[in-house]
Amino acid sequence: MKILIVEDEPKTGEYLRQGLKEASFVVDLAHNGNDGLHAALEGMHDLIILDVMLPGMNGWEVMRNLRHQGNMVPVIFLTAKDQVEDRVKGLELGADDYLVKPFSFAELLARVRTILRRGKSGVEATSLKVADLELDLLRRRVSRGGKRIDLTSKEFGLLELLMRRQGEVLPRSLIASQVWDMNFDSDTNVIEVAVRRLRSKIDDPFEPKLLQTVRGMGYVLEIPTTAS
Amino acid sequence: MTQRFSLTTRLTLFYTLASATVLLGLGWLTSVAMNRHFEDLDRATLEDKIHLIQEVSGKATSRPDLQANLNDILHSHEGLFVSIHRNGQTIYATSELKIPNETVNVGEDPQTQPVLRWQNGGHEYRALGALLPSPTEDSEAMTVWVALDTQHHAHFQRQFQTTLVAYVIFATLFSGLLGWIAARRGLAPLRIMKSRAQAVTSNKMGERMPVAAVPVEMADLAVTLNDMLDRLQEDFRRLSEFSSDLAHELRTPISNLLTETQVTLSMARTNADYQDVLASNSEELQRLARMVSDMLFLAKTEHGLALPSRERISVATEVQALFDFYEALASEKGLRLELVGDGSIHGDRLMLRRALSNLLYNALRYATPNSAVAIHIQTHADNISVCVTNEGVDISPEMQPRLFDRFFRVDKSRAHPDSDGAGLGLAITRAIMEAHGGRISVTSLAGQTCFSLVFPDTFSGPTNVPSS
């Protein structure tokens, strides 16, 4: 997967590149609008992360030019502006997502993966499996090691999200947004409590522990590597 | 142009103008009256002389006799001219005075005659004519003209007018001066208020207008200004508190970050230690980022920017969604979530959700374990009220009005865990309510705390959203 970052702030650009590289993406970095547009038109990227305030040609113009030339590559806007009009403008120009600075890297990564996963529908799985934890989407049943586990509908939704995106660190805000449709950043510890309750049902009586907290970033469901 | 003049100048000008008008009117009246008086006086004199001449003429026996008699009675009269004619011939004349319009027909009685007036060589004359019975020797009638040089009257009048003009000018100026003094003295309370106003600065917000010392007309103004100053002082106090709170709230995490990072860097650590520090930094930074975005949200909402979107929202549906969200938290504390009623409002869904979420979270946090947290939605004639109630320790009445201030916490000293906000939740809720034209209030009595949101019913028509 090849990603183009157009970002004029050197530190931001560099860390984004490093972070995405470590998440096993191939990353190009452009420092201004003109280079960015050029790279986007030449490079056959799967996704573009586009800053709005850019020297030369701003993000809106890059986006407009790109679409004008028939390039339909998915775009995530990064911007310090969070006016609703800007958001609407970005999305109207054909962007796929919009992130306001400061954002957490886990959030960006989660959104990048959401967009890249989109379209690659294939056959929708009817069940998900991580180690001995199984989730039957049709019958809405969860079992681990053959034992049936009763979950509330929101717990089921949470587990489904975590299992669908196993191995990915999901930030709290993304979980709140995807499972409960709460699209604002709150100070509450609701997600922690919900994860704790889910954990007590699917993890506590079993080994190995699948649902892990990544401090300062979010939660991840995966088979733990033996090293840790 | 006129609005540039000071009030004192204006009052002085008006006062001067008024006295000038009055004085000029008086002067004009006096002049006219005096003129008329002199005219009457002159006419009386002329009539008198004509009667005298008629009498003398009636007694005269011949022309020389008449002339001698006339000379006798007229010689001592300064400025009096007499001429007697018959058929164009001058029979008698005291001097060479030419009377214009002498040919006017005159009658026997001078009282019915108009007085002739003319000027000649700087002198003004008045003349009256009459028929004179003829002396015995011939029968034809004579015409007599008596003229008077009115110079001494004119002289007096001129002098009087000069005096009058001088007096009017002087009196006008003097009354102008008096007017200026009166205006200055009358406006003294204004200057006091001005100096008081000048004394008000950000350090000395306590200065007030002297309500008791100013006249009744200005007392109202002074009271209004004092009220304004009270409000400004209160706002200023809140602003000062707010900036120091803001500084504190921002400095704490930044200084945590700095200390933690620098202490860690001061010597080599294990990987686990580094990870720990970075994770802790990440938490602090998230808190900072959230605080900054909350502050921006507040600033934008409070500056009355238009709502991002407006739609009709069923409050019960939103509350239900929030109940789903907070369910885990509530059941952990053994709290029951209850919803009663429904209503629909017109507003921004995300904002409404956020406002309700803040209240619900507060209620859950401060609720007594194993009690109920209830949301009552009521539709009234002209508004919709949403009441979030929990059981718990009462909020003291002094605290209640300040709950909605930014960064306000009931217990400042309490070390708050990560989940605890920066004290912006209720301020945000209030700002959201105000953006919707609604209001928020709190009551806390007998262990029941209730936050009420009241939305104006800007939406007419029945609500057809099913209650969930």
XYZ file of C-alpha atoms in Angstrom:
696
model
C 0.000 0.000 0.000
C 1.447 3.318 -1.094
C 0.619 6.544 0.672
C 1.512 10.122 -0.273
C 1.865 12.703 2.471
C 1.717 16.371 1.462
C 2.767 18.341 4.516
C 4.957 21.428 4.784
C 5.718 21.186 8.522
C 8.995 19.165 8.476
C 8.588 17.539 11.874
C 4.970 16.551 11.303
C 5.790 15.193 7.850
C 8.743 13.193 9.060
C 6.902 11.609 11.980
C 3.915 10.797 9.818
C 6.222 9.128 7.337
C 7.962 7.141 10.038
C 4.709 6.115 11.685
C 3.103 4.986 8.445
C 6.257 3.182 7.338
C 6.295 1.264 10.587
C 2.671 0.382 9.990
C 4.091 -1.240 6.807
C 2.993 1.291 4.227
C 5.168 2.646 1.443
C 5.331 6.385 1.965
C 6.179 9.376 -0.253
C 6.473 12.822 1.226
C 5.974 16.145 -0.568
C 6.601 19.500 1.095
C 4.435 21.818 -0.960
C 1.302 21.860 -3.025
C 2.904 21.804 -6.459
C 5.229 18.888 -5.680
C 2.338 17.168 -3.990
C 0.078 17.466 -7.015
C 2.851 16.337 -9.303
C 3.647 13.305 -7.132
C -0.020 12.464 -6.837
C -0.494 12.513 -10.600
C 2.633 10.461 -11.274
C 2.930 8.097 -8.365
C -0.072 5.744 -8.374
C -0.778 6.067 -4.644
C -3.511 4.246 -2.790
C -4.176 7.179 -0.496
C -3.145 10.801 -0.041
C -2.832 12.600 3.270
C -3.156 16.258 2.364
C -2.479 19.289 4.519
C -4.676 22.311 3.743
C -2.306 25.181 4.496
C 0.495 24.621 2.025
C 2.958 26.937 0.335
C 2.464 27.422 -3.393
C -0.816 25.673 -3.917
C -3.105 24.985 -0.975
C -4.726 21.664 -0.231
C -8.113 22.650 -1.669
C -6.500 23.504 -5.011
C -4.412 20.337 -5.065
C -7.595 18.390 -4.424
C -9.531 20.281 -7.114
C -6.784 19.780 -9.687
C -6.485 16.125 -8.838
C -10.185 15.438 -9.283
C -10.257 17.632 -12.367
C -7.697 15.365 -13.974
C -9.831 12.352 -13.196
C -7.669 11.023 -10.376
C -10.033 9.445 -7.839
C -7.457 8.416 -5.242
C -8.847 8.626 -1.679
C -7.791 11.734 0.241
C -7.682 12.532 3.950
C -7.396 16.215 4.749
C -5.256 17.260 7.690
C -5.854 20.733 8.958
C -5.689 22.997 11.937
C -8.919 24.630 10.780
C -11.960 23.013 12.250
C -14.720 25.305 11.071
C -17.664 23.353 9.870
C -17.525 25.189 6.534
C -13.976 23.960 6.010
C -15.028 20.445 6.820
C -17.934 20.662 4.420
C -15.731 22.229 1.747
C -13.188 19.449 2.103
C -15.765 16.737 1.837
C -17.552 18.466 -1.034
C -14.317 18.600 -2.991
C -14.314 14.825 -2.769
C -12.168 14.124 0.257
C -12.831 10.860 2.057
C -12.036 12.048 5.541
C -11.044 15.060 7.507
C -8.781 15.209 10.571
C -8.260 18.267 12.697
C -4.840 18.960 14.168
C -3.851 18.046 16.791
C -4.903 14.464 16.138
C -3.590 11.257 17.600
C -1.554 9.094 15.293
C -3.575 6.041 16.269
C -6.664 7.871 15.057
C -5.078 8.692 11.726
C -3.868 5.155 11.274
C -7.292 3.762 12.086
C -8.918 6.070 9.567
C -6.326 5.310 6.901
C -7.044 1.625 7.318
C -10.791 2.191 7.252
C -10.531 3.983 3.929
C -8.126 1.480 2.400
C -10.339 -1.395 3.507
C -13.344 0.223 1.877
C -14.096 -0.960 -1.633
C -12.170 -4.176 -1.145
C -15.432 -5.756 -0.120
C -15.046 -9.285 -1.379
C -17.196 -11.807 0.389
C -18.440 -10.509 3.716
C -17.371 -12.893 6.408
C -20.139 -14.354 8.505
C -17.862 -15.155 11.396
C -14.697 -13.728 12.880
C -12.049 -15.649 14.736
C -9.072 -14.635 16.827
C -7.294 -17.506 18.551
C -10.096 -19.480 20.166
C -12.439 -16.504 20.320
C -15.212 -16.812 17.771
C -17.865 -14.359 16.779
C -20.831 -15.467 14.707
C -22.196 -12.410 12.928
C -25.357 -14.069 11.679
C -26.530 -15.531 14.926
C -24.846 -12.765 16.919
C -23.165 -15.294 19.163
C -19.786 -15.236 20.825
C -17.874 -18.210 22.156
C -14.405 -18.801 23.394
C -12.866 -22.242 23.654
C -16.291 -23.638 22.781
C -17.928 -21.886 25.716
C -20.835 -19.599 24.908
C -20.380 -16.003 26.148
C -23.369 -13.688 26.628
C -22.767 -10.115 25.524
C -25.027 -7.092 25.396
C -25.598 -5.634 21.953
C -23.125 -2.810 22.518
C -20.522 -5.246 23.859
C -21.095 -7.309 20.774
C -20.599 -4.223 18.612
C -17.401 -3.367 20.447
C -16.024 -6.861 20.130
C -16.983 -6.982 16.459
C -15.085 -3.750 15.806
C -12.026 -4.983 17.684
C -12.069 -8.344 15.913
C -12.624 -6.902 12.467
C -9.616 -4.731 13.024
C -7.493 -7.143 14.965
C -3.923 -6.066 15.411
C -4.825 -2.408 14.958
C -4.674 -0.002 17.850
C -8.072 1.633 18.051
C -8.205 4.992 19.832
C -11.043 5.635 22.258
C -12.547 8.359 20.107
C -12.793 5.984 17.141
C -14.440 3.323 19.282
C -16.945 5.852 20.677
C -17.717 7.027 17.192
C -18.027 3.574 15.565
C -19.854 1.698 18.289
C -21.981 4.390 19.958
C -22.058 7.076 17.288
C -20.656 9.594 19.790
C -18.767 11.925 17.516
C -17.239 14.261 20.020
C -14.200 13.983 22.182
C -15.295 13.589 25.747
C -13.347 13.430 28.945
C -15.350 10.452 30.090
C -13.920 7.074 30.926
C -16.890 5.275 29.413
C -14.803 3.380 26.857
C -12.446 2.155 29.559
C -15.360 0.848 31.573
C -16.940 -0.796 28.542
C -13.659 -2.428 27.561
C -13.102 -3.585 31.108
C -16.513 -5.236 31.183
C -15.961 -6.855 27.825
C -12.592 -8.049 28.980
C -14.075 -9.603 32.102
C -16.298 -11.718 29.871
C -14.037 -12.720 27.021
C -10.574 -12.627 28.560
C -10.527 -12.991 32.311
C -11.488 -16.667 32.508
C -9.229 -17.550 29.584
C -5.636 -17.602 28.383
C -4.040 -16.004 26.509
C -5.338 -12.471 27.097
C -6.387 -11.081 23.714
C -7.701 -7.612 24.484
C -4.864 -5.295 25.347
C -4.633 -1.696 26.387
C -1.976 0.321 24.604
C -1.373 3.081 27.075
C -1.799 6.548 25.696
C -3.195 5.232 22.405
C -6.115 2.892 22.723
C -7.036 -0.775 22.576
C -6.005 -3.639 20.397
C -7.267 -7.174 20.036
C -4.597 -9.634 18.960
C -2.874 -12.847 19.854
C -0.040 -11.692 22.104
C 3.478 -12.350 20.909
C 5.334 -14.651 23.263
C 8.010 -12.064 23.889
C 5.845 -9.855 26.084
C -21.197 71.454 13.180
C -23.448 72.327 16.137
C -22.912 68.975 17.749
C -19.234 69.875 18.087
C -20.035 72.640 20.594
C -19.866 71.812 24.244
C -23.021 71.791 26.290
C -21.861 74.917 28.136
C -21.237 76.773 24.884
C -24.595 75.726 23.565
C -26.475 76.730 26.678
C -24.622 80.064 26.757
C -25.436 80.667 23.110
C -29.100 79.860 23.593
C -29.270 82.013 26.666
C -27.582 84.948 24.928
C -29.803 84.583 21.898
C -32.905 84.519 24.044
C -31.957 87.635 26.007
C -30.897 89.434 22.816
C -34.305 88.695 21.297
C -36.156 89.880 24.391
C -34.043 93.038 24.711
C -34.314 93.908 21.038
C -38.074 93.459 21.181
C -38.268 95.742 24.172
C -36.051 98.335 22.497
C -38.123 98.233 19.333
C -41.350 98.673 21.292
C -39.900 101.586 23.236
C -38.707 103.271 20.033
C -42.055 102.855 18.343
C -43.942 104.118 21.373
C -41.648 107.104 21.703
C -41.951 107.919 18.019
C -45.715 107.835 18.237
C -45.637 109.951 21.344
C -43.512 112.632 19.653
C -45.734 112.563 16.631
C -48.780 113.153 18.782
C -46.952 115.876 20.618
C -45.945 117.612 17.355
C -49.435 117.396 15.975
C -50.883 118.858 19.151
C -48.411 121.747 18.960
C -49.234 122.351 15.298
C -52.974 122.230 15.920
C -52.533 124.536 18.839
C -50.678 127.066 16.712
C -53.225 126.883 13.939
C -56.008 127.527 16.386
C -54.049 130.480 17.735
C -53.467 131.863 14.253
C -57.106 131.313 13.342
C -58.092 133.204 16.447
C -55.663 136.063 15.754
C -56.737 136.158 12.154
C -60.392 136.319 13.110
C -59.720 139.336 15.278
C -57.492 141.168 12.788
C -58.989 144.056 10.975
C -56.548 144.394 8.147
C -53.639 142.626 6.617
C -50.951 144.747 8.306
C -52.801 144.322 11.561
C -52.795 140.563 11.013
C -49.105 140.559 10.209
C -48.272 142.573 13.296
C -50.362 140.323 15.526
C -48.817 137.216 14.081
C -45.330 138.584 14.595
C -46.279 139.278 18.192
C -47.404 135.796 18.988
C -44.855 133.899 16.913
C -41.602 135.670 17.514
C -40.593 133.648 20.535
C -41.184 130.254 18.931
C -37.979 128.657 17.829
C -38.286 126.244 14.959
C -41.817 127.213 14.074
C -42.610 128.303 10.553
C -45.832 129.878 9.451
C -46.915 130.899 5.992
C -50.247 132.247 4.881
C -51.347 132.333 1.257
C -54.205 133.512 -0.779
C -54.495 132.583 -4.423
C -50.854 131.679 -4.629
C -49.709 134.901 -3.037
C -47.817 134.744 0.172
C -49.383 137.090 2.604
C -47.252 136.179 5.569
C -44.224 133.982 6.098
C -41.840 133.680 9.013
C -39.054 132.380 6.770
C -38.309 131.074 3.310
C -39.374 127.536 4.194
C -40.785 125.764 1.227
C -43.540 123.409 2.135
C -43.941 120.617 -0.393
C -47.453 119.633 -1.435
C -48.635 122.974 -0.352
C -51.426 122.780 -2.867
C -53.217 120.065 -0.964
C -56.714 121.085 -0.227
C -57.137 121.887 3.373
C -60.211 122.277 5.479
C -61.288 124.546 8.260
C -60.483 122.064 10.996
C -56.799 121.024 11.248
C -57.725 117.908 13.258
C -58.964 116.189 10.114
C -55.783 117.029 8.202
C -52.903 114.635 7.787
C -49.560 115.880 9.001
C -47.103 116.427 6.144
C -43.640 115.140 6.781
C -40.481 115.756 4.855
C -36.821 116.116 5.243
C -34.616 118.866 4.050
C -30.972 119.479 4.721
C -30.757 117.019 7.540
C -33.795 118.451 9.293
C -37.116 116.741 9.538
C -40.171 118.858 9.278
C -43.807 118.317 10.068
C -46.490 120.609 8.769
C -50.203 121.045 9.088
C -52.394 123.215 6.935
C -55.842 124.855 7.490
C -58.175 127.453 6.059
C -58.068 130.780 7.690
C -61.085 133.051 7.956
C -60.278 136.213 6.044
C -59.788 139.542 7.650
C -62.621 141.921 7.087
C -61.367 143.864 4.093
C -61.856 141.041 1.648
C -63.880 137.946 1.694
C -61.620 135.378 0.136
C -60.302 132.633 2.411
C -56.609 132.190 3.156
C -54.606 129.042 3.671
C -52.257 128.777 6.580
C -49.371 126.292 6.896
C -47.627 125.759 10.124
C -44.410 123.742 10.023
C -42.296 122.484 12.838
C -38.650 121.579 12.763
C -38.525 118.360 14.800
C -34.818 118.349 15.147
C -34.734 118.428 18.903
C -37.057 115.389 18.996
C -34.981 113.574 16.418
C -31.865 114.448 18.275
C -33.304 113.103 21.487
C -34.515 109.985 19.722
C -31.139 109.365 18.134
C -29.437 109.721 21.444
C -31.960 107.544 23.119
C -31.579 104.887 20.408
C -27.818 104.969 20.707
C -28.121 104.487 24.437
C -30.668 101.752 23.886
C -28.440 99.898 21.392
C -25.481 100.206 23.720
C -27.586 98.948 26.565
C -28.944 96.033 24.515
C -25.431 95.041 23.474
C -24.119 95.330 26.965
C -27.101 93.552 28.497
C -26.844 90.765 25.913
C -23.197 90.259 26.645
C -23.828 90.411 30.343
C -26.656 87.916 30.173
C -24.405 85.744 28.024
C -21.868 85.849 30.811
C -24.565 85.060 33.360
C -25.768 82.251 31.100
C -22.268 80.851 30.898
C -21.900 80.965 34.674
C -25.313 79.356 35.101
C -24.516 76.649 32.572
C -21.199 75.922 34.200
C -22.689 75.777 37.639
C -25.674 73.779 36.414
C -23.457 71.297 34.622
C -21.071 70.880 37.519
C -22.533 67.427 38.373
C -21.673 66.309 34.837
C -18.066 67.287 35.383
C -18.058 65.394 38.653
C -19.340 62.351 36.802
C -16.718 62.872 34.146
C -13.906 62.969 36.663
C -15.327 59.865 38.361
C -15.487 58.135 35.005
C -11.894 59.091 34.350
C -10.930 57.560 37.657
C -12.290 54.141 36.659
C -9.483 51.929 35.448
C -8.917 48.210 35.434
C -7.175 48.570 38.821
C -9.822 50.832 40.263
C -13.096 49.306 39.174
C -14.755 50.272 42.467
C -15.394 53.940 41.557
C -19.088 54.788 41.245
C -21.100 57.787 40.113
C -22.373 60.001 42.955
C -26.116 59.277 42.829
C -27.038 61.352 45.900
C -24.989 64.389 44.898
C -26.389 64.920 41.406
C -29.739 66.498 40.450
C -32.778 64.276 39.976
C -32.563 64.407 36.187
C -29.094 62.917 36.282
C -29.614 60.465 39.120
C -31.179 57.971 36.698
C -28.210 58.259 34.405
C -25.841 57.852 37.331
C -27.700 54.752 38.515
C -27.625 53.280 35.009
C -23.923 53.991 34.698
C -23.306 52.433 38.101
C -25.192 49.318 37.048
C -23.086 49.184 33.920
C -19.944 49.515 36.002
C -21.165 46.731 38.296
C -21.641 44.451 35.326
C -18.272 45.387 33.872
C -16.591 44.818 37.199
C -18.205 41.404 37.498
C -17.247 40.492 33.929
C -13.766 41.761 34.511
C -13.437 39.722 37.671
C -14.589 36.609 35.830
C -12.236 37.317 32.977
C -9.296 37.744 35.329
C -10.207 34.563 37.148
C -10.662 32.844 33.866
C -7.241 33.822 32.559
C -5.516 32.737 35.730
C -7.472 29.463 35.662
C -6.600 29.026 32.025
C -2.942 29.644 32.724
C -3.070 27.149 35.563
C -4.881 24.515 33.546
C -2.489 24.832 30.637
C 0.645 25.074 32.721
C 0.001 22.000 34.817
C 0.132 19.442 32.010
C 2.905 21.304 30.215
C 5.039 21.380 33.342
C 4.236 17.696 33.947
C 5.390 16.952 30.432
C 8.550 18.969 30.771
C 9.521 17.569 34.150
C 8.765 14.014 33.215
C 10.611 14.207 29.915
C 13.651 15.984 31.308
C 13.948 13.759 34.347
C 13.769 10.723 32.083
C 16.400 12.117 29.723
C 18.786 12.933 32.575
C 20.098 9.357 32.638
C 19.845 6.138 30.669
C 16.661 4.140 31.315
C 15.264 0.812 30.347
C 13.024 0.524 27.347
C 10.053 -0.103 29.584
C 10.710 3.180 31.385
C 10.856 5.076 28.119
C 7.629 3.506 26.973
C 6.020 4.417 30.236
C 7.076 8.043 29.974
C 5.972 8.315 26.377
C 2.604 6.802 27.194
C 2.193 9.196 30.085
C 3.203 12.104 27.818
C 0.695 10.960 25.282
C -2.055 11.053 27.906
C -1.108 14.531 29.041
C -0.936 15.744 25.467
C -4.336 14.294 24.711
C -5.697 16.140 27.694
C -4.098 19.360 26.469
C -5.405 18.860 22.957
C -8.886 18.228 24.291
C -8.730 21.307 26.459
C -7.636 23.455 23.557
C -10.367 22.147 21.315
C -12.919 22.604 24.102
C -11.773 26.191 24.535
C -12.045 26.793 20.819
C -15.462 25.207 20.765
C -16.530 27.479 23.619
C -15.099 30.560 21.977
C -16.882 29.828 18.725
C -20.167 28.929 20.366
C -20.107 31.930 22.654
C -19.413 34.283 19.807
C -22.771 33.412 18.427
C -21.574 31.670 15.314
C -24.472 30.038 13.582
C -25.311 26.488 14.484
C -23.550 24.043 12.170
C -26.852 22.508 11.224
C -30.440 22.695 12.275
C -32.757 19.788 12.246
C -35.629 18.477 14.200
C -34.389 16.151 16.881
C -36.292 13.829 19.158
C -34.751 14.377 22.559
C -35.781 10.937 23.784
C -33.922 9.271 20.901
C -30.780 11.178 21.769
C -31.126 10.389 25.455
C -31.568 6.723 24.640
C -28.389 6.750 22.577
C -26.557 8.355 25.477
C -28.010 5.809 27.876
C -26.533 3.101 25.657
C -23.215 4.878 25.789
C -23.181 5.351 29.550
C -24.832 2.050 30.385
C -21.583 0.334 31.336
C -20.540 3.212 33.546
C -23.927 3.353 35.242
C -24.197 -0.341 35.944
C -20.709 -0.332 37.382
C -21.932 2.104 40.015
C -25.241 0.286 40.333
C -27.117 3.268 38.935
C -30.428 2.964 37.120
C -31.007 5.144 34.076
C -34.573 6.336 33.645
C -36.199 8.276 30.846
C -39.634 9.866 31.090
C -41.430 11.722 28.311
C -40.390 13.012 24.926
C -40.253 16.197 22.969
C -38.657 17.426 19.822
C -36.439 20.416 19.432
C -34.912 22.250 16.534
C -31.148 22.322 16.687
C -27.803 20.732 16.030
C -27.733 17.039 16.855
C -24.054 16.803 17.734
C -24.242 19.830 20.006
C -27.376 18.629 21.735
C -25.813 15.244 22.296
C -22.732 16.861 23.722
C -24.733 19.073 26.071
C -26.800 16.145 27.326
C -23.737 13.944 27.542
C -22.009 16.434 29.843
C -25.008 16.605 32.148
C -25.525 12.879 32.179
C -21.876 12.225 32.878
C -21.924 14.699 35.762
C -25.056 13.113 37.155
C -23.495 9.661 36.968
C -20.342 10.886 38.609
C -21.980 12.558 41.559
C -24.889 10.174 42.031
C -25.136 8.137 45.211
C -24.388 4.494 44.346
C -27.441 2.312 43.738
C -29.778 5.223 43.089
C -31.489 6.363 39.923
C -30.384 8.952 37.396
C -33.462 10.207 35.618
C -34.093 12.377 32.595
C -37.518 13.978 32.348
C -38.548 15.547 29.072
C -41.595 17.768 29.159
C -43.264 19.688 26.372
C -44.865 22.898 27.565
C -46.862 25.517 25.717
C -43.852 27.454 24.492
C -40.825 25.441 25.452
C -39.384 22.001 25.975
C -37.625 21.239 29.197
C -35.151 18.457 29.817
C -34.332 17.737 33.431
C -31.380 15.581 34.425
C -31.762 14.484 38.040
C -29.519 12.548 40.351
C -29.394 11.818 44.046
C -26.328 13.000 45.840
C -24.761 15.655 48.002
C -26.408 19.046 47.527
C -24.553 21.776 45.696
C -24.467 24.803 47.979
C -26.478 27.822 46.767
C -23.336 29.996 46.611
C -21.711 27.556 44.241
C -24.708 27.150 41.967
C -24.409 30.301 39.834
C -20.706 29.680 39.320
C -21.065 26.089 38.207
C -21.263 27.196 34.598
C -18.073 29.241 34.684
C -15.178 27.873 32.746
C -12.749 25.826 34.811
C -15.000 26.001 37.823
C -14.867 23.006 40.100
C -16.801 22.628 43.302
C -13.744 21.237 45.017
C -10.657 22.936 43.666
C -8.269 20.949 45.806
C -9.452 17.544 44.703
C -6.854 15.686 42.741
C -8.780 14.649 39.698
C -8.204 11.396 37.929
C -7.614 11.252 34.195
C -11.254 10.935 33.379
C -12.025 14.154 35.159
C -12.403 17.038 32.767
C -10.857 20.460 32.987
C -14.087 21.925 34.320
C -15.356 22.979 30.935
C -18.269 20.567 30.605
C -20.973 22.744 32.127
C -19.602 25.873 30.456
C -19.847 24.071 27.135
C -23.357 22.902 27.917
C -24.407 26.439 28.743
C -22.806 27.809 25.582
C -24.644 25.179 23.535
C -27.926 26.092 25.215
C -27.368 29.758 24.485
C -26.562 28.980 20.869
C -29.972 27.289 20.731
C -31.676 30.265 22.347
C -32.315 28.180 25.437
C -31.046 28.301 28.985
C -29.704 26.071 31.675
C -30.376 26.173 35.381
C -29.691 24.059 38.406
C -31.588 23.251 41.573
C -30.150 21.227 44.389
C -32.379 20.408 47.337
C -32.795 17.617 49.826
C -30.296 15.340 48.151
C -31.734 15.832 44.663
C -29.717 17.741 42.116
C -31.453 18.680 38.901
C -29.991 20.377 35.869
C -32.708 21.794 33.634
C -32.357 22.620 29.995
C -35.119 24.747 28.547
C -35.363 24.989 24.767
C -37.649 27.547 23.184
C -40.288 25.957 21.041
C -39.366 27.496 17.724
C -40.987 24.611 16.001
C -44.710 24.505 15.476
C -46.613 21.422 14.585
C -47.045 18.049 16.213
C -44.097 15.871 17.058
C -44.324 12.638 15.201
C -41.091 11.085 16.355
C -41.871 7.909 18.245
C -40.590 7.746 21.759
C -38.144 4.954 22.214
